[in-house]
Coordinates of C-alpha atoms and ligand atoms in Angstrom, one line a residue:
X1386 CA 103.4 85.4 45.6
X1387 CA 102.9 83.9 49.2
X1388 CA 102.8 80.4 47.6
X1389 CA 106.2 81.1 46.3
X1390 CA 107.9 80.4 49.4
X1391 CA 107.4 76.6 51.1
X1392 CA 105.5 75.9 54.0
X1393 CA 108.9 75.0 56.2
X1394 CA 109.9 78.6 55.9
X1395 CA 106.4 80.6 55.8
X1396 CA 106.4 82.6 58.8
X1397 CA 103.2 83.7 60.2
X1398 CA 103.3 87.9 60.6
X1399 CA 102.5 87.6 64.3
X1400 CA 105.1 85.3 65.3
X1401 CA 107.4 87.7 63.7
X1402 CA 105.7 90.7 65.1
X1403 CA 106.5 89.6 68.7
X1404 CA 109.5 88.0 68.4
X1405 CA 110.9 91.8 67.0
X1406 CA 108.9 93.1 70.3
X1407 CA 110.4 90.8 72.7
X1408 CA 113.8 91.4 71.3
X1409 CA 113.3 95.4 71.2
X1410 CA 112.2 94.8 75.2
X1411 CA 115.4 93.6 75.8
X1412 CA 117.3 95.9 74.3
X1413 CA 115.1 98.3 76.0
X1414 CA 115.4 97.0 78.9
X1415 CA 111.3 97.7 79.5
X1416 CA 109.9 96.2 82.6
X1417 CA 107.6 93.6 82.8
X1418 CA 104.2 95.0 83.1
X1419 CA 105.1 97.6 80.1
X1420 CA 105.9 94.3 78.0
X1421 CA 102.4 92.7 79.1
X1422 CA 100.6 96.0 77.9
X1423 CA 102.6 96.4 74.6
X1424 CA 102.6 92.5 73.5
X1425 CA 98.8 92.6 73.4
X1426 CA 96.3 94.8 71.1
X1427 CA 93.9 96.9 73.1
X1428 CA 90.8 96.2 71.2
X1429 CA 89.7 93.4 68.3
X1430 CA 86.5 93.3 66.4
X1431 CA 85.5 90.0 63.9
X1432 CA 82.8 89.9 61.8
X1433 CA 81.1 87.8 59.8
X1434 CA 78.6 89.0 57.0
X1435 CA 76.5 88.8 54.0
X1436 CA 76.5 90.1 51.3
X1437 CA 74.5 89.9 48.1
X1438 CA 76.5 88.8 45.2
X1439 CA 75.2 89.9 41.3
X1440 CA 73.9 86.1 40.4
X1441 CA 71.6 86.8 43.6
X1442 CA 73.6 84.1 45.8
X1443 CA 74.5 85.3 49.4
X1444 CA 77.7 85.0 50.6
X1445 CA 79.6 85.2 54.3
X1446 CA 82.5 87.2 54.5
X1447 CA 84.8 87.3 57.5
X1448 CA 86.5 90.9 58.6
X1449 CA 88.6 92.2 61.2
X1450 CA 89.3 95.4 62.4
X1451 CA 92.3 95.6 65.2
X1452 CA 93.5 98.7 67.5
X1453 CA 97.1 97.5 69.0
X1454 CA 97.2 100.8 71.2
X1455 CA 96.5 104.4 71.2
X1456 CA 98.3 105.8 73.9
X1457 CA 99.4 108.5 71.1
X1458 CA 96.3 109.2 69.6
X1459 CA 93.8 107.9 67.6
X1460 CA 94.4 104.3 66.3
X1461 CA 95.3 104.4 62.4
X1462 CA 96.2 101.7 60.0
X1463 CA 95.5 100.8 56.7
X1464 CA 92.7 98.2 55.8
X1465 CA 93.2 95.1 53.3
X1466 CA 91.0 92.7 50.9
X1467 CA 92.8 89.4 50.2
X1468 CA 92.1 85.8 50.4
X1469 CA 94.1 84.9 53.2
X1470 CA 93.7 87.7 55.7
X1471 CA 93.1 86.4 59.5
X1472 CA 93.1 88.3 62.8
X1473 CA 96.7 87.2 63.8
X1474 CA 98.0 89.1 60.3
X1475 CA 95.8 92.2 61.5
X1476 CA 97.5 91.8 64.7
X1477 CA 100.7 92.1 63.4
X1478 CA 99.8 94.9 61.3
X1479 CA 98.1 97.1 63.8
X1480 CA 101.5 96.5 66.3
X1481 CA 103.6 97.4 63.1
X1482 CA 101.8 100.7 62.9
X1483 CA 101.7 101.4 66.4
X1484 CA 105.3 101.4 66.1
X1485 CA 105.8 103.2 62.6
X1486 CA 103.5 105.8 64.2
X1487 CA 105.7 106.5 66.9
X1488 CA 108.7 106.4 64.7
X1489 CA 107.8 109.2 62.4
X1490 CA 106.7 111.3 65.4
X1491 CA 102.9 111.4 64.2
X1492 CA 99.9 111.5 66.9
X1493 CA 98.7 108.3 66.3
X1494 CA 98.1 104.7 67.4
X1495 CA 98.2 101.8 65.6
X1496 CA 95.3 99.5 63.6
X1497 CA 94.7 97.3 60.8
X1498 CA 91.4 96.1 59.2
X1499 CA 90.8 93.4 56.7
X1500 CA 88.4 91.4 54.9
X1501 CA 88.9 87.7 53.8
X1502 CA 88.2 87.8 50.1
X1503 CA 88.9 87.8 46.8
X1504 CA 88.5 91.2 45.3
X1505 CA 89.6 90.3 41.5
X1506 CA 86.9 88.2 41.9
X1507 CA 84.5 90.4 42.7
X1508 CA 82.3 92.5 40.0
X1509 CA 82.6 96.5 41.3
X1510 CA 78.7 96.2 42.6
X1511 CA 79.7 93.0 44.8
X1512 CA 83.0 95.0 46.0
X1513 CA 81.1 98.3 47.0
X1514 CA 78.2 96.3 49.3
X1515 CA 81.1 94.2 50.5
X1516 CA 83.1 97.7 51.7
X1517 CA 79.7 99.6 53.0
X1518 CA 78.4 96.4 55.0
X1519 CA 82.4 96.4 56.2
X1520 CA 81.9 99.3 57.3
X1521 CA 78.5 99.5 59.0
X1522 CA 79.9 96.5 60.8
X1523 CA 83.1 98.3 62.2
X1524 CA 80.8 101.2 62.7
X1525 CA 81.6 101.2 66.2
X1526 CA 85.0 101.2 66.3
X1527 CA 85.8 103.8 63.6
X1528 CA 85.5 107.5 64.1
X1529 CA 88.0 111.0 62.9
X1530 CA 89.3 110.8 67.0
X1531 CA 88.9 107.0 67.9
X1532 CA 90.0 105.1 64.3
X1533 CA 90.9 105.8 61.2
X1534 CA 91.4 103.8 57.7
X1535 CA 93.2 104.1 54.8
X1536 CA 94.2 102.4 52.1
X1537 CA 96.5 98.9 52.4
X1538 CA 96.7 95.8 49.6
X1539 CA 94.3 95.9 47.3
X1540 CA 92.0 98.5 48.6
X1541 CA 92.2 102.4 47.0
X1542 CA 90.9 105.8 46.9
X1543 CA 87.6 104.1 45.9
X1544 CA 86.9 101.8 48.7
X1545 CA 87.6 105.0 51.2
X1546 CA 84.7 106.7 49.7
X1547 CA 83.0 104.5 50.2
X1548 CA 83.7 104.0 53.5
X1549 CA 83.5 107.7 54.5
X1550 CA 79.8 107.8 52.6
X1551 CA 78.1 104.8 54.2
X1552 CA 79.7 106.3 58.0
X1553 CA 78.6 109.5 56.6
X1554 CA 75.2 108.0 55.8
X1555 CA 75.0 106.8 59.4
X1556 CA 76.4 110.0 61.3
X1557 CA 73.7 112.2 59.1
X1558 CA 76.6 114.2 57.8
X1559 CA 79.4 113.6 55.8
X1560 CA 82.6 113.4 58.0
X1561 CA 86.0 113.0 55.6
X1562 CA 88.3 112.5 58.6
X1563 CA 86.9 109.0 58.7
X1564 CA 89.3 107.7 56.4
X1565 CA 92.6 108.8 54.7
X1566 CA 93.4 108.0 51.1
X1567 CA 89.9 109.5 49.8
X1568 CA 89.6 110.7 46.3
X1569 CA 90.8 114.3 45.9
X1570 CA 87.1 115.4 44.9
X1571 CA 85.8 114.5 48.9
X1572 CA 88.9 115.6 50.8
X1573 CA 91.6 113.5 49.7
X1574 CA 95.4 115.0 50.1
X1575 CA 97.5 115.9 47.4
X1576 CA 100.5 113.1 47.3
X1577 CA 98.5 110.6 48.9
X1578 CA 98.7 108.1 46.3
X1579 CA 102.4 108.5 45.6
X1580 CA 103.1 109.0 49.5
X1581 CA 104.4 105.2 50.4
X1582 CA 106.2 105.0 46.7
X1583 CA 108.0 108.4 47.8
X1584 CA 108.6 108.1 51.3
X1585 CA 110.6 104.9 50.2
X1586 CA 113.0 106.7 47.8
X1587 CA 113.5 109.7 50.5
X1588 CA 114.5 106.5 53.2
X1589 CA 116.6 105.2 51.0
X1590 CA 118.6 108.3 49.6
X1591 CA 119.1 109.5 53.7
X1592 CA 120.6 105.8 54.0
X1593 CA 123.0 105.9 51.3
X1594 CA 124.1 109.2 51.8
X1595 CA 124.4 108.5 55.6
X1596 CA 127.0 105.4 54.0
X1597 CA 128.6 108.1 51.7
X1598 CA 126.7 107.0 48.4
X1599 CA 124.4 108.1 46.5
X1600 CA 121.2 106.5 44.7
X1601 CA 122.1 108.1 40.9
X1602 CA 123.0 105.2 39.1
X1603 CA 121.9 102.4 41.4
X1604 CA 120.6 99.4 40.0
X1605 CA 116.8 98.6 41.5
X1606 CA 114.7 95.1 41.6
X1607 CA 111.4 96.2 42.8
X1608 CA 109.2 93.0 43.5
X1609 CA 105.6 94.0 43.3
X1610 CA 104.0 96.4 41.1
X1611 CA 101.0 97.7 42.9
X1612 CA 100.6 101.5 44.4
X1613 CA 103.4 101.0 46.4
X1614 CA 105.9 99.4 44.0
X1615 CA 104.9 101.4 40.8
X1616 CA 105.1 104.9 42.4
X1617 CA 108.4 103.5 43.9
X1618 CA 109.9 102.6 40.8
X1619 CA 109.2 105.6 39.1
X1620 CA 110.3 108.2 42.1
X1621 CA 113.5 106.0 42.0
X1622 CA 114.2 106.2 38.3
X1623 CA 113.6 110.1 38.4
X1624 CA 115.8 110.3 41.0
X1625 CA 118.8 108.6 38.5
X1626 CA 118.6 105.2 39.9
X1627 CA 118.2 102.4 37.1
X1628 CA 115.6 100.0 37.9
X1629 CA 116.2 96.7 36.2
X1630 CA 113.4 94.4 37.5
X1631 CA 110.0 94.7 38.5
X1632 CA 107.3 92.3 39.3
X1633 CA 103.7 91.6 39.8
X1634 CA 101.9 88.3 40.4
X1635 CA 101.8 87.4 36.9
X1636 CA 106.0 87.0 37.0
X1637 CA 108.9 89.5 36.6
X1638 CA 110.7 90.8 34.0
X1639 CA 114.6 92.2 33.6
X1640 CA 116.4 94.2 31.6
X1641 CA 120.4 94.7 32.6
X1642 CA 120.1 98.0 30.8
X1643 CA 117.3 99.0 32.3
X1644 CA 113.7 99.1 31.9
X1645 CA 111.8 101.7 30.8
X1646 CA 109.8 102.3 34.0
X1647 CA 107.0 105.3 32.4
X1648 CA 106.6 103.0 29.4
X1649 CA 105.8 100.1 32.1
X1650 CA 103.1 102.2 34.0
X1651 CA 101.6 103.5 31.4
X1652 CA 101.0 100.0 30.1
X1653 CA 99.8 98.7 33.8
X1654 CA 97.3 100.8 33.8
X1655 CA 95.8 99.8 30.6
X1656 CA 95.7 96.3 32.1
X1657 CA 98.7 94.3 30.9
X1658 CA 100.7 92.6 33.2
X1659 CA 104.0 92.6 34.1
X1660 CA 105.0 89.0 32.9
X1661 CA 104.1 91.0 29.3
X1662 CA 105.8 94.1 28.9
X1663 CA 108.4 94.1 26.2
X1664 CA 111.6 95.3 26.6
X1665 CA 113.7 92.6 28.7
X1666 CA 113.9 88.8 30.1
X1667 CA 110.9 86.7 31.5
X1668 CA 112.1 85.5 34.7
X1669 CA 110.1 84.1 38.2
X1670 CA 109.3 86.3 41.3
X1671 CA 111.9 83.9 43.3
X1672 CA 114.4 85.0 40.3
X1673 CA 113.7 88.8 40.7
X1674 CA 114.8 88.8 45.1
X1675 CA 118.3 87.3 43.8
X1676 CA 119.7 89.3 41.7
X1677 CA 122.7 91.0 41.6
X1678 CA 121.2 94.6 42.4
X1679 CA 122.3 97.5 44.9
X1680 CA 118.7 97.9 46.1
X1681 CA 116.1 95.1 46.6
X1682 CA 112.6 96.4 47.4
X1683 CA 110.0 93.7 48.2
X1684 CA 107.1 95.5 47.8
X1685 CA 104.5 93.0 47.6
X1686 CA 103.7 90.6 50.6
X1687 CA 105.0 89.5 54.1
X1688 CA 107.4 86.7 54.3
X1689 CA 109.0 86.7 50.8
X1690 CA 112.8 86.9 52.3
X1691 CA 113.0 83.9 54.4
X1692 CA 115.6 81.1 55.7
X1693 CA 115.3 79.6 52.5
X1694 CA 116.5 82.4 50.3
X1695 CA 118.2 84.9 52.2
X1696 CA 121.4 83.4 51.1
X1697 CA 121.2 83.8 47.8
X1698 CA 120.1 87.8 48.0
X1699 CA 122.5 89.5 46.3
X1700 CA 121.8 92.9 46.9
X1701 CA 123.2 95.5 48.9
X1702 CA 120.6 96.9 50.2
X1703 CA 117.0 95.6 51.1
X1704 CA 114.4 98.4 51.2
X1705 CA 111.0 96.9 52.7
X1706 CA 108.2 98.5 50.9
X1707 CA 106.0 96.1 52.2
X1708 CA 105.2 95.1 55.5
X1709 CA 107.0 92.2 57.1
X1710 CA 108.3 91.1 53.6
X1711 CA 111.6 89.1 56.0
X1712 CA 111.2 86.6 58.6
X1713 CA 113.4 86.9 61.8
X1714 CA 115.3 83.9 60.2
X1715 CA 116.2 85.8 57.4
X1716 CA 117.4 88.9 59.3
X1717 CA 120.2 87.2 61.0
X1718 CA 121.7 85.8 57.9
X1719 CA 121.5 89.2 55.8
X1720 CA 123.1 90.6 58.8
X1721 CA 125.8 88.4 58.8
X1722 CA 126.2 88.8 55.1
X1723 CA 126.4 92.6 55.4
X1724 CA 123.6 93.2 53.7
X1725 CA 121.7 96.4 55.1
X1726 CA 118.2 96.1 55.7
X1727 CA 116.0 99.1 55.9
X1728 CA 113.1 98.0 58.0
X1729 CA 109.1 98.1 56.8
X1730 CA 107.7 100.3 59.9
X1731 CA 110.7 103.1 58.5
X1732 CA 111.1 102.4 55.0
X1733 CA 107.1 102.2 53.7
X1734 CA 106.3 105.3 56.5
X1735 CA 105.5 108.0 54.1
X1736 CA 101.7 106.7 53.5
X1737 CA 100.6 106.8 56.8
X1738 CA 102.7 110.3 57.2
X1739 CA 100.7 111.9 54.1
X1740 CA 97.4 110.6 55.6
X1741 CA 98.7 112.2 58.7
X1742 CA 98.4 115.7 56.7
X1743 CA 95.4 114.5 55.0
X1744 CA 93.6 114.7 58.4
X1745 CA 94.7 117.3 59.5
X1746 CA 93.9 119.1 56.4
X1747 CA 90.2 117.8 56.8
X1748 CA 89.9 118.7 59.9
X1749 CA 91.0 122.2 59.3
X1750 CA 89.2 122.0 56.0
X1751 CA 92.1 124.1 55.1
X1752 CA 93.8 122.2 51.9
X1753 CA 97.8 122.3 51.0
X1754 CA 99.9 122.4 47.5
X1755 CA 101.5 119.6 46.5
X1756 CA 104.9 121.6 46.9
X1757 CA 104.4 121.6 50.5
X1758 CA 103.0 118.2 51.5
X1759 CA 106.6 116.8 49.6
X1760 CA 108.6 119.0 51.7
X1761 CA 106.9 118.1 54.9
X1762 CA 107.2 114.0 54.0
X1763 CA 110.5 114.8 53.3
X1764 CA 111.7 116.5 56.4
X1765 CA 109.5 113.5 58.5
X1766 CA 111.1 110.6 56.6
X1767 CA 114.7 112.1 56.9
X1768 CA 114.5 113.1 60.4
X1769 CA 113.2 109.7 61.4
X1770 CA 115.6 108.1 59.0
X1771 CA 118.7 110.0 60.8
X1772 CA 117.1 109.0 64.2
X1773 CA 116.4 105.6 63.5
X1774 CA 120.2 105.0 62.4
X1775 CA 121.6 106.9 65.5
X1776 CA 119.3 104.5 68.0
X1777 CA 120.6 101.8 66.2
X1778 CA 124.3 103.2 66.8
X1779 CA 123.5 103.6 70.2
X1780 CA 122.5 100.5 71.1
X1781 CA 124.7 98.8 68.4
X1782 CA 122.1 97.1 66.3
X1783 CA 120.4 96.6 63.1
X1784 CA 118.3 99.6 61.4
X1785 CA 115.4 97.1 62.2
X1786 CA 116.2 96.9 66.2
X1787 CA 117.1 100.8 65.7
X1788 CA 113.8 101.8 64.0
X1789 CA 111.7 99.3 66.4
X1790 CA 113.6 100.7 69.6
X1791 CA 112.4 104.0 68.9
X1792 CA 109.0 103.4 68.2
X1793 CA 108.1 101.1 70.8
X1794 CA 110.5 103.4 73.6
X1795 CA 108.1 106.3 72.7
X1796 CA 104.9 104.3 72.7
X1797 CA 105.9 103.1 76.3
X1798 CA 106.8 106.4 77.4
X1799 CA 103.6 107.5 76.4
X1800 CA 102.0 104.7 78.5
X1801 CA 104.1 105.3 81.1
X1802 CA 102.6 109.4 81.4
X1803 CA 99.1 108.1 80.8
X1804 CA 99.4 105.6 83.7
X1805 CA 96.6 103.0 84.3
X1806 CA 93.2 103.8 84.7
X1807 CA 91.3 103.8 87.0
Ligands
LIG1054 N1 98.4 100.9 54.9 C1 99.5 101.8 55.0 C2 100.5 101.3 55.9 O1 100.7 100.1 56.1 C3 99.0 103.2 55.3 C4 98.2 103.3 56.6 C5 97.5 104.7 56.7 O2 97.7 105.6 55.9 O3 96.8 104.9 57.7 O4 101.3 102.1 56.5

C-alpha cells in the first residue's frame, strides 16, 4: 500500500521518529545531554546472509536487529519480513517501542528486527532457513534478559518457534522467554494473537468515553486486514460498533450498512482476498482513509496519512493500529481540522503488553486464563489511556505529544537514576 502514496509526500519513519522526539524535548524541556542519549539507538546489528533457496540457488539477504535503549529493562520489539525494510525503519521502530514501553508502564526497552525480503515469495522451507539463519546471526544480541522478539508485519506464531528452537538449539536447552508470540503448544500466552486487535478497541472506547461517547453504533474503516486489523475489526464489531470498510493489499471494499465482519474472516483465512468478498462496493485503499466514518484505523503500513490526503479524511477519529501510519505533515492539519488522533505507540500497545505477560508467564512457568490476561490488558491500556490524555491536558497538546511526553519523560528519568557509566 506504500506505493499508494507519491514520492513528494513519502516520509521516511526516522525523520518522523525524531522530529516527534525533538518536539517532545521541547515540550519537556529535557536538557541537552539527555536529548543526545535518547536521539540515538544504543546498539545496531546488520547482516547479510545466505540462504539456500528450494531450486538450489543461494541467495543474500540483508537483516537488522536494533536496541534504541534499555534503561527499563530488557530491549523488546517486534521483528518484520518485507521488501523494503532498512535500518533507518528499524530505528524508528525500536525508538517507537522504547517509548510505547514506557507508556504502558511495562519493564522494558525498546527494539526492532527485520529482514529485507519477500516472504509471499518464499516457499515455507525457504522461509524457515531464512528465520533460523536470522536468528543464529542475531544470536548475540538476543537473550530472555538482554532482547526479546515478537511478532511484527508479516511474521507470526510460527516464525517465533522457530526462533526460540534454533536459540534453543544453540543454548543446549530450550529457553521460551526468547521470544513472545510463540505457539500456545511451546509457551505462547493466551490472547497473544488478539492482543494488538484488542488493546486498540479498549484505547478507543477510554477515548470516547473520556469525550462523553460511546463506540456502540460507530461506523469503522479499518485499512488493513492482517492480525492486527482483523482481530480489530472483529473486537470492534462485538463491541456494537459497525464496521463499514476494511482493506488489504488486494483493494477495499464498503458496505454503508455494514459488513459482515465473521463472514469476512472466516473467508480470509481460506485465502480470498479482500478485493473479493461479496457483500458491498469495490473501492481503492486511498478510497477507504476518506470516508465519511467516526473511526479511521490504518492498520497496515507507515506513512499512509500524509500532506497529501490528510484533508480529505473525513473521520472523526484516527485510531493508529499501525506504526507511524501519519507523517508529521499530516498531524498538523488533522489537528487543525479537529480530527482526534489516537497515536501508534498508545493505540497498537496491547501486543507488546500481552507479550509482557507472556514472559513473565514463562519465566514463572506458571500459565494464566484467558479471563485474566483480558482484565489485566484492560486495566494497562485504560490506565495509560487516562494518563496519556491528562499529560496531554497538562501540557496542552495532542494525544500524540501527550502519549510521547510520557514515555520518553519516564525513559529519561530512568536514565537519569542509572547515571553514566563508568
Ligand atoms: N510488533 C509489535 C509492536 O510493534 C509487538 C512487539 C512485541 O510484542 O514485543 O508493538
Amino acid at each position: 500500500m506504500a506505493e499508494l502514496v507519491s514520492q513528494q509526500h513519502r516520509v521516511n519513519p526516522l525523520t518522523i521518529a525524531l522530529d516527534q522526539f525533538d518536539r517532545t524535548a521541547e515540550i519537556l524541556h529535557l536538557d541537552e545531554d539527555m536529548r543526545k542519549v535518547l536521539r540515538v539507538p544504543k546498539r545496531e546489528l546488520t547482516v547479510n546472509f545466505p540462504v539456500r533457496m528450494d531450486d538450489g540457488r543461494l541467495e543474500m539477504f540483508s537483516g537488522y536487529r536494533v536496541q534504541h535503549n534499555v534503561n527499563r529493562g530488557p530491549a523488546k520489539g517486534g521483528i518484520r519480513f518485507a521488501p523494503d525494510v532498512d535500518i533507518e525503519e528499524v530505528r524508528a521502530l525500536a525508538m517507537w517501542m522504547t517509548w510505547k514501553c514506557a507508556l504502558v508502564g511495562i519493564p522494558y526497552g525498546g527494539a526492532k528486527g527485520g529482514v529485507a525480503c519477500n516472504p509471499k515469495q518464499l516457499s515455507r522451507t525457504e522461509l524457515e532457513g531464512l528465520t533460523r539463519r536470522f536468528t543464529s546471526e542475531i544470536y548475540t544480541l538476543i537473550g530472555p534478559e538482554s532482547d526479546i522478539p515478537a511478532p511484527d508485519m508479516n511474521t507470526d506464531s510460527q516464525i517465533m518457534a522457530w526462533i526460540m528452537d534454533t536459540y534453543s538449539m544453540q543454548r543446549g536447552y530450550s529457553v521460551p522467554a526468547v521470544v513472545t508470540g510463540k505457539p500456545l503448544e511451546i509457551g505462547g500466552s493466551a490472547g497473544r494473537t488478539e492482543a494488538t486487535g484488542r488493546g486498540v478497541t479498549y484505547v478507543v472506547e477510554e477515548v470516547l468515553g473520556y469525550r462523553g461517547e460511546r463506540l456502540e453504533g460507530k461506523t469503522v474503516a479499518i485499512q488493513g486486514f492482517g492480525n492486527v486489523g482483523s482481530h480489530a475489526a472483529e473486537l470492534l464489531a462485538a463491541q456494537g460498533a459497525k464496521v463499514v470498510a476494511i482493506s488489504d493489499v488486494s483493494g477495499a471494499v464498503f458496505n454503508a450498512r455494514g459488513l459482515d465482519v465473521n463472514a469476512a474472516l472466516q473467508i480470509k483465512n481460506e485465502g480470498v482476498l479482500v478485493s473479493d468478498l461479496p457483500g458491498g462496493e469495490r473501492i481503492s485503499n486511498d478510497e477507504l482513509l476518506e470516508l465519511p466514518v467516526d473511526i479511521l484505523v490504518p492498520a497496515a503500513i507507515h506513512g499512509q496519512i500524509t500532506g497529501e490526503n490528510a484533508d480529505d479524511i473525513r473521520a472523526r477519529y484516527i485510531a493508529e493500529a499501525a506504526n507511524g501510519p501519519t507523517t508529521p505533515e499530516a498531524d498538523e492539519i488533522l489537528r487543525e481540522r479537529g480530527i482526534i488522533v489516537i497515536p501508534d505507540v498508545l493505540c497498537n500497545a496491547g501486543g507488546v503488553t500481552v507479550s509482557y505477560f507472556e514472559w513473565v508467564q514463562g519465566l514463572q512457568a506458571f500459565f494464566w486464563e484467558i479471563d485474566q490476561i483480558r482484565r489485566r490488558l484492560k486495566s494497562i491500556i485504560s490506565r495509560a489511556t487516562r494518563e496519556t490524555i491528562a499529560t496531554a491536558e497538562k501540557y496542552d497538546v495532542d494525544l500524540r505529544m501527550g502519549a510521547s511526553a510520557l514515555g520518553i519523560s519516564r525513559v529519561a528519568e530512568a536514565t537519569l537514576s542509572r547515571g553514566i557509566y563508568p
